[in-house]
Short mmCIF file of C-alpha atoms in Angstrom, two decimals:
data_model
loop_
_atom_site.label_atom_id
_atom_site.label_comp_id
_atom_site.label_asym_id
_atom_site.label_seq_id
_atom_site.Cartn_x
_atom_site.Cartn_y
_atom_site.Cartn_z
CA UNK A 27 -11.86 -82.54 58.82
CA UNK A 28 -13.90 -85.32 58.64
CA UNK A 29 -14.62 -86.96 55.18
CA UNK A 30 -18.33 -86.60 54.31
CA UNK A 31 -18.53 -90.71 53.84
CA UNK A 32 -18.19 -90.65 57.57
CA UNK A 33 -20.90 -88.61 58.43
CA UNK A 34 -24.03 -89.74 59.87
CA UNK A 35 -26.43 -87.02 58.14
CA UNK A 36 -29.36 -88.85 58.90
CA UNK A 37 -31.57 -86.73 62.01
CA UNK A 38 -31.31 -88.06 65.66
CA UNK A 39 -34.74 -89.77 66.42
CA UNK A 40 -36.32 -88.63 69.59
CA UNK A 41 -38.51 -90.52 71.53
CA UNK A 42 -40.42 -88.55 73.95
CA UNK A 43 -41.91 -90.07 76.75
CA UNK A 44 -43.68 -87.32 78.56
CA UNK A 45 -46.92 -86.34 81.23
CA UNK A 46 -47.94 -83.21 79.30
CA UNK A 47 -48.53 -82.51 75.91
CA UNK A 48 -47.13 -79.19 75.66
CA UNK A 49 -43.71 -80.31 76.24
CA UNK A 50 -44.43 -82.23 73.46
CA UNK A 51 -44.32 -78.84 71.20
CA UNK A 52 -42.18 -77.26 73.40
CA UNK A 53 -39.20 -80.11 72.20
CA UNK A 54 -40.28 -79.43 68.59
CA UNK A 55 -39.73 -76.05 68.42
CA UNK A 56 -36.61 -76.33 70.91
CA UNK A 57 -35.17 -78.68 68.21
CA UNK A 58 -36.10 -76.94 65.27
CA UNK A 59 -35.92 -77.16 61.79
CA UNK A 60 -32.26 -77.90 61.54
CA UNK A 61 -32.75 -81.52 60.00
CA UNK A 62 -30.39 -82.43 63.34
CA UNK A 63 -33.29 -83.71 65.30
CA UNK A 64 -36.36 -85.06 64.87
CA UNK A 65 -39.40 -86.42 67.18
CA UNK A 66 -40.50 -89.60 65.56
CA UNK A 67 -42.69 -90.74 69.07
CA UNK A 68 -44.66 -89.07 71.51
CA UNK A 69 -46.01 -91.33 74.15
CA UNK A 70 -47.32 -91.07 77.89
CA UNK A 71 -45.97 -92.34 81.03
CA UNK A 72 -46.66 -95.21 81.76
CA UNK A 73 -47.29 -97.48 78.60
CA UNK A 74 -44.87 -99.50 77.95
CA UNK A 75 -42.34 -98.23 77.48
CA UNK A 76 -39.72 -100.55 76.50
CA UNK A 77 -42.17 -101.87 73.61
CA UNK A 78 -43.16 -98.41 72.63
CA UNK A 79 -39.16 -98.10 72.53
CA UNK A 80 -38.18 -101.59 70.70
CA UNK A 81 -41.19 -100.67 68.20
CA UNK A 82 -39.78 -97.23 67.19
CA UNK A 83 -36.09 -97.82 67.52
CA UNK A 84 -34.68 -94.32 68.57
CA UNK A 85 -31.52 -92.88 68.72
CA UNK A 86 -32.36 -90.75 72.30
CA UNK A 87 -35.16 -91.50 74.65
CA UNK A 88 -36.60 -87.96 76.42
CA UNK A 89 -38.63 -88.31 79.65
CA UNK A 90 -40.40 -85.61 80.64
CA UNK A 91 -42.06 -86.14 84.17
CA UNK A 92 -42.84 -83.94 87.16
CA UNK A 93 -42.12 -85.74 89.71
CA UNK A 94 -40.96 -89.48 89.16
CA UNK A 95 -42.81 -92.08 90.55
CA UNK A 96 -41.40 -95.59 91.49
CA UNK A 97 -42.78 -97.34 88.54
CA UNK A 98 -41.37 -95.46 86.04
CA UNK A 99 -37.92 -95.44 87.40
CA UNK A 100 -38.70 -98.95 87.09
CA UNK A 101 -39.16 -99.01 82.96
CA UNK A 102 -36.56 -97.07 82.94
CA UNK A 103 -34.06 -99.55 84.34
CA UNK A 104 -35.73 -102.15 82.41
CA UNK A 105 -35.39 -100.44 79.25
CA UNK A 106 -31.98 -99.22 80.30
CA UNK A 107 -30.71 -103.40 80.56
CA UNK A 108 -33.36 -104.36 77.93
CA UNK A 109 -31.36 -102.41 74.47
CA UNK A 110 -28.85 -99.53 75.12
CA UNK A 111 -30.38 -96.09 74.26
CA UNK A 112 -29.26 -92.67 76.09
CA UNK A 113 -31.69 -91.52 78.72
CA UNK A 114 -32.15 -88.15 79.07
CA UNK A 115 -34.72 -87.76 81.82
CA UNK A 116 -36.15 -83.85 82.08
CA UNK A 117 -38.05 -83.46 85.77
CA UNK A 118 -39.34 -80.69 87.97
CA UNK A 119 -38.34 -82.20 91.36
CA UNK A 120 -34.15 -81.73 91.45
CA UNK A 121 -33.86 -83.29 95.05
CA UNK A 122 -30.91 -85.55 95.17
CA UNK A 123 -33.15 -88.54 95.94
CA UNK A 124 -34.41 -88.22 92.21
CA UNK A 125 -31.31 -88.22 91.06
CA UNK A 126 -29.82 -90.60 92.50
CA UNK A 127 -32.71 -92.58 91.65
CA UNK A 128 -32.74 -91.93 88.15
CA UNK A 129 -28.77 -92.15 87.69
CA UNK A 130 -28.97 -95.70 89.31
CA UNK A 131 -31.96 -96.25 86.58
CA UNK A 132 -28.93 -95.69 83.60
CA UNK A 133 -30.40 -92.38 83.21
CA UNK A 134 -27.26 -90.74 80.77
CA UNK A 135 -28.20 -86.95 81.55
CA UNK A 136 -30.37 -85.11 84.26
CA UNK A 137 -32.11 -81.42 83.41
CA UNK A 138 -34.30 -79.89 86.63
CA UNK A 139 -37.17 -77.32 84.75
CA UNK A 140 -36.98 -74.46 87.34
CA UNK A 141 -38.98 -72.14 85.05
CA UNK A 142 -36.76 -69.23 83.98
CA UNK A 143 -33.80 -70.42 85.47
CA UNK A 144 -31.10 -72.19 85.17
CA UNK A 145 -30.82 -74.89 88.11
CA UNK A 146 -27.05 -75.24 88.36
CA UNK A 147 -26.75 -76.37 91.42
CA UNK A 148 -29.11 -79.61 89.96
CA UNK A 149 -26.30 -79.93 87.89
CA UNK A 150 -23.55 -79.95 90.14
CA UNK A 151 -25.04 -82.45 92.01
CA UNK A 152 -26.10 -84.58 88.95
CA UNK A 153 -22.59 -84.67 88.00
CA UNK A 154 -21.38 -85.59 91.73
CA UNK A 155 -24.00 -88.14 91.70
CA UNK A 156 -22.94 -89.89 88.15
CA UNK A 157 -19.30 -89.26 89.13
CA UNK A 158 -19.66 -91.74 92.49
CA UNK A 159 -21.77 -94.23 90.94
CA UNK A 160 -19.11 -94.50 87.79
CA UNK A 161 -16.63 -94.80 90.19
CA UNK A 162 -18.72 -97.85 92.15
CA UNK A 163 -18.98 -99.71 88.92
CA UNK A 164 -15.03 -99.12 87.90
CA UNK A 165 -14.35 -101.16 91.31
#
């Protein structure tokens, strides 16, 4: 058991960097009112986002995007070199170009939003994908 000194009981602050609003809510009431989690920044693509990012200092970064387009992958390697934060990067295209793209980016974990399924085989391949590129960068 871990001594309760130890424990971080402070909530995780999200940042959510997404192209619609409703996922906005959607995260919210995915995250709930445990006290676990909480969404301290809602911004759009494209605006800055390692600024938006240094200003609010979170613990997880959540991007939400449809389809991923070359200058966000960008910021997203930027912010990934700029200051350390895990990427979770949420996207309705799960073709292995995107994520390869985003994995080479420092994205830390990949979700495809198949509505009403569950997209394993996204996940297999994210995890083949992550697997090869960790082994590149142990050579």
């Amino acid at each position: 058991m871990i001594p309760r000194q130890h424990l971080d009981l402070t909530a995780m602050k999200i940042m959510l960097v997404t192209d619609t609003v409703e996922f906005a809510d959607e995260l919210r009431a995915l995250v709930g009112t445990s006290g676990a989690y909480d969404v301290t920044e809602v911004t759009p693509l494209n605006s800055g986002l390692e600024e938006r990012a240094r200003d609010s200092q979170p613990d997880i970064v959540v991007i939400k995007a449809s389809k991923p387009a070359p200058e966000l992958i960008a910021e997203i390697k930027h912010l990934d070199n700029a200051k350390r934060f895990p990427i979770v990067f949420i996207s309705d295209d799960s073709s292995l170009n995107t994520m390869k793209l985003a994995a080479e980016a420092g994205v830390s974990a990949f979700a495809a939003t198949d509505r009403g399924t569950t997209n394993l085989r996204a996940v297999f391949d994210w995890s083949r994908i992550q697997f090869n590129i960790q082994g590149r960068l142990k050579e």
